[in-house]
Amino acid sequence: MTASLSVKERMAIHRAEMPELPAGVRSGNFKEVNRGLSQDQAVLEAQRCLQCKHRPCVNGCPVAVSIPEFVGALAAGELPKAASILRGDNALPAVCGRVCPQETQCEALCVRKVKGEPVAIGYLERYVADWAMAHPDELPPITPPAKSGFSVAVIGCGPAGLTAAGELSRMGHAVTIYEALHDTGGVLRYGIPEFRLPKEIIDREVRILTSLGVSIECNVIIGKTLSLADLSRTFHAVFIANGAGLPVMLGIPGENLKGVYAANEYLTRINLMEAGRHESAATPVLKASEVAVIGGGNTAMDCVRTARRLGAKRAMIVYRRGEEEMPARVEEIKHAKEEGVEFVMLTAPIDVIPAPDGWVGGLKCMRMTLGEPDQSGRRRPVAIPGSEFVLPAGIVVNAVGTSANPLLTATAPDLSLNKWGNITVDEHGQTSIPGVFAGGDIVRGGATVILAMGDGKRASAAIDRYLREKVAGRLR
Amino acid sequence: MFQVISNEILAENLHKMVVSAPLIARARKPGQFVIVRLAQGEERIPLTIGDADAENGTITLFVQAVGASTLNIVHTAPGGFIRDVAGPLGMPTEIRTWGRVACVGGGVGTAVLFPLVKALAAAGNRITTIIGGRSEKFIILADELRPLSENLMTTTEDGSLGERGMVTSALTALISDPDRRPEAVFAVGPVPMMKAVAEVTRPYGIETIASLNPIMIDGTGMCGGCRVRVGNETKFACVDGPEFDAHLVDFDTLGDRLRCYRDQEAASFSAAKCKLSQEVPS
């Protein structure tokens, strides 16, 4: 039926709107904001796809999901087929459908964007992945691949590590993931709040991987519990995906006052440890009626929306550039605004002001204006003399970024690093040590979930080649 | 899951627990710690590795019940389990042969001091160990430390054991005697004690190392919750420490930041005590 739809008919369909919890309801809880499309909505949206032969959308996807194919199957109502196409390309589709910045990736290259709205590829990916999770019996059974006889260690259970583990185990390799924290998911669990990505989704994606035979060892810190050399001795290849790590300090007076958090600490307490979420959580977190979050990225949006949910009357974003320059997703900025977050733009913090007894009392700031473009191409913020003012704040959260964590690299002297401490790799993710590959934030610095997944996928292909050519040759 | 092999009461609220953790036992060096989470829903807390037996795959933890989490941990019976033990974390102590070294421990700090004294003695140092507490019942590990030390001094605030007074008085007396003056001093204990030790040694220019105890979450450098000011630089105690040059540490900020969650901690401690007293009528 759908195959018979003309281009004109397809063009006439309007882009689906994502049903959302009302802002007044959701800003008081951690329930997922986006509710997901209905089946009718999803099938209709899929019919907007023109099934371009040159597939520009696929080039925009860091893991190269076969977009027209899975969307085409969905448009025809063939959900099991859509699900298996999607699963074949992407180890974490329910995650990607939720947290990818589709507007700058697949959807940015969609032909339909030329004359209006692109196909809502992210919504459709999410719909198909959620359907697959809810209907496991209707999916074609996964035939276990022939065992290759090779073993691979993956360091870090975040998006890059999980993707690599999924790919490698489908290639028949025995995969063990080593994770430093007590639970899986990396930034998906400790960083991204449940109102964007429910933990149940991570648990289910991880269960699918373990059902493929991937084993996960938590509480093992490579560089401390075991060394990289230990893993190189025990496994045929290693993939390092241990993330970006250390928070960058603000470097302003007062940043060690009680009530100043780095974003990672604030989010880890609340997301991983469930502080402030319910009475029985053992981990505490400070609350205040005025919370200032410094930064303009997705991490800053996650912190400020979280502060609002913990009861802050004024939850503020303090950003030194303007809203146009914010690196956060447009959807997150929109959701934050709907939830009552204040945006204090063109403002830079210069001093955390103390209250009595060493607590935070406020944030002294300066107004900024935008000058000439800097190396990043964005206009450089310049302070306006005499514009100092104090924002009231009981909690200040620093979400300006992270730098490379030296925990592993300090104990692996053969591993080449760049001047920022990130691991250097070739275009296949191969490090300076043969058989050791790396990807994600430890290579890129702070980046996105999907870029980390792209690295995981690319490195797995290179690891597979390495094992079948180099190691197999050596063993023969 | 990490099995508790033994759990022995050393003093009121202070337990010596031997836990099966083969990988940690093998990798661990003196000065390092673990992050422990007893069960789902519990918090992550740092505990120094008091000793390790690589052959039997066990580590020794000295745990003082000062709050809800530690109270629940010390109530784990032998054969029971700790859900998560991650480590060894932090930089190992830099063990050198100074010659004469003074090791100063206050309260449960004495337990943290124990592996240092052991390693320093093995490296050929001649050690004066000074351990102190409010009264006799807070003096721990004296029998274990005595054979490792050239000289063991104990001080109690009420004079119930050893010298009456603080560890700093004993240290001052030691330093004032040029024949006994140490080349280096290690201090582990409450923040005011470590600060006082640093002030005692500063005028003499004696190298002084303190093992800091800030609040930690992940223990791997990821969150910066354990940050401390050391010589006008911000350091993360979990990756850069926990040992630092005591003459450079901003002890006032450290002490203040340790009081961040005092109210929440007090509330959950009384709730935990109440719950345990209901479970175990005595």
mmCIF file of C-alpha atoms in Angstrom, chain A residues 180-183 190 218-221 224-226 230 245-247 249 255-266 268-269 272-273 280-287 357-359 402 405-407, chain B residues 2 23-24 26-27 32 37 40-44 69 83-92 215-218 220-225 227-229 234 236 239 253 256-257 259-261 264-265 268:
data_model
loop_
_atom_site.group_PDB
_atom_site.id
_atom_site.type_symbol
_atom_site.label_atom_id
_atom_site.label_comp_id
_atom_site.label_asym_id
_atom_site.label_seq_id
_atom_site.Cartn_x
_atom_site.Cartn_y
_atom_site.Cartn_z
ATOM 1 C CA ALA A 180 35.163 1.250 37.204
ATOM 2 C CA LEU A 181 31.771 2.220 38.652
ATOM 3 C CA HIS A 182 29.362 -0.221 40.279
ATOM 4 C CA ASP A 183 26.858 -0.061 37.425
ATOM 5 C CA TYR A 190 25.498 8.858 35.868
ATOM 6 C CA CYS A 218 32.044 -3.793 37.405
ATOM 7 C CA ASN A 219 34.307 -2.303 40.123
ATOM 8 C CA VAL A 220 37.428 -2.941 38.048
ATOM 9 C CA ILE A 221 39.543 0.161 37.413
ATOM 10 C CA LYS A 224 44.564 0.592 39.278
ATOM 11 C CA THR A 225 42.901 -2.822 39.784
ATOM 12 C CA LEU A 226 44.481 -4.199 36.612
ATOM 13 C CA ASP A 230 47.618 -7.156 32.232
ATOM 14 C CA GLY A 245 36.840 12.208 33.229
ATOM 15 C CA LEU A 246 38.190 15.109 35.222
ATOM 16 C CA PRO A 247 36.046 18.223 35.601
ATOM 17 C CA MET A 249 37.658 23.883 37.522
ATOM 18 C CA GLU A 255 34.877 27.676 44.121
ATOM 19 C CA ASN A 256 35.604 25.471 47.135
ATOM 20 C CA LEU A 257 32.751 26.910 49.192
ATOM 21 C CA LYS A 258 30.122 24.453 50.380
ATOM 22 C CA GLY A 259 27.447 24.308 47.689
ATOM 23 C CA VAL A 260 29.722 24.551 44.638
ATOM 24 C CA TYR A 261 29.470 21.373 42.583
ATOM 25 C CA ALA A 262 31.129 20.207 39.396
ATOM 26 C CA ALA A 263 28.358 19.006 37.067
ATOM 27 C CA ASN A 264 29.680 15.435 37.215
ATOM 28 C CA GLU A 265 29.379 15.346 40.999
ATOM 29 C CA TYR A 266 25.919 16.907 41.026
ATOM 30 C CA THR A 268 26.334 11.462 39.728
ATOM 31 C CA ARG A 269 24.825 12.009 43.164
ATOM 32 C CA LEU A 272 23.626 7.178 39.792
ATOM 33 C CA MET A 273 23.147 7.408 43.564
ATOM 34 C CA SER A 280 15.635 5.925 51.193
ATOM 35 C CA ALA A 281 18.617 7.101 49.097
ATOM 36 C CA ALA A 282 21.660 7.025 51.389
ATOM 37 C CA THR A 283 23.665 9.554 49.366
ATOM 38 C CA PRO A 284 22.887 13.180 50.266
ATOM 39 C CA VAL A 285 22.725 16.191 47.934
ATOM 40 C CA LEU A 286 22.374 19.880 48.807
ATOM 41 C CA LYS A 287 19.256 21.746 47.725
ATOM 42 C CA ASP A 357 29.845 29.492 57.728
ATOM 43 C CA GLY A 358 31.475 28.788 54.392
ATOM 44 C CA TRP A 359 28.309 28.299 52.335
ATOM 45 C CA THR A 402 35.948 17.997 31.457
ATOM 46 C CA ASN A 405 41.439 11.445 33.106
ATOM 47 C CA PRO A 406 45.060 10.244 33.531
ATOM 48 C CA LEU A 407 44.108 7.237 35.696
ATOM 49 C CA PHE B 2 32.880 -9.325 48.121
ATOM 50 C CA LEU B 23 42.515 -8.424 42.449
ATOM 51 C CA ILE B 24 42.755 -5.531 44.916
ATOM 52 C CA ARG B 26 47.375 -8.202 44.548
ATOM 53 C CA ALA B 27 47.565 -4.644 43.173
ATOM 54 C CA GLN B 32 45.870 3.414 48.866
ATOM 55 C CA ARG B 37 29.135 0.344 48.734
ATOM 56 C CA GLN B 40 21.915 -1.380 46.417
ATOM 57 C CA GLY B 41 20.704 2.050 47.565
ATOM 58 C CA GLU B 42 23.636 2.567 49.932
ATOM 59 C CA GLU B 43 26.254 5.291 49.368
ATOM 60 C CA ARG B 44 29.849 4.943 48.166
ATOM 61 C CA SER B 69 26.714 3.782 56.088
ATOM 62 C CA ARG B 83 28.197 -5.517 47.156
ATOM 63 C CA ASP B 84 30.882 -3.228 45.722
ATOM 64 C CA VAL B 85 34.570 -2.800 46.560
ATOM 65 C CA ALA B 86 36.551 -0.795 43.987
ATOM 66 C CA GLY B 87 40.261 -0.154 44.126
ATOM 67 C CA PRO B 88 43.049 0.142 44.964
ATOM 68 C CA LEU B 89 42.633 3.905 44.502
ATOM 69 C CA GLY B 90 44.847 6.938 45.067
ATOM 70 C CA MET B 91 48.605 7.311 44.785
ATOM 71 C CA PRO B 92 50.650 4.921 46.916
ATOM 72 C CA ILE B 215 34.201 13.494 50.968
ATOM 73 C CA MET B 216 34.395 11.193 47.919
ATOM 74 C CA ILE B 217 31.887 9.725 45.465
ATOM 75 C CA ASP B 218 33.547 7.863 42.608
ATOM 76 C CA THR B 220 38.521 7.969 40.268
ATOM 77 C CA GLY B 221 38.856 11.702 39.611
ATOM 78 C CA MET B 222 35.594 11.996 37.756
ATOM 79 C CA CYS B 223 33.623 14.388 39.965
ATOM 80 C CA GLY B 224 35.935 16.676 41.948
ATOM 81 C CA GLY B 225 33.934 16.224 45.156
ATOM 82 C CA ARG B 227 39.008 18.602 45.885
ATOM 83 C CA VAL B 228 41.424 20.218 48.317
ATOM 84 C CA ARG B 229 43.597 23.324 48.173
ATOM 85 C CA THR B 234 43.158 22.651 43.457
ATOM 86 C CA PHE B 236 41.689 15.919 43.702
ATOM 87 C CA VAL B 239 43.787 10.744 42.195
ATOM 88 C CA THR B 253 38.704 24.551 53.771
ATOM 89 C CA ASP B 256 34.697 23.067 56.353
ATOM 90 C CA ARG B 257 33.879 21.007 53.257
ATOM 91 C CA ARG B 259 30.721 19.523 57.185
ATOM 92 C CA CYS B 260 28.689 19.893 53.938
ATOM 93 C CA TYR B 261 26.184 17.169 54.737
ATOM 94 C CA GLN B 264 21.614 14.949 56.546
ATOM 95 C CA GLU B 265 24.273 12.646 58.011
ATOM 96 C CA SER B 268 20.344 9.181 58.701
#
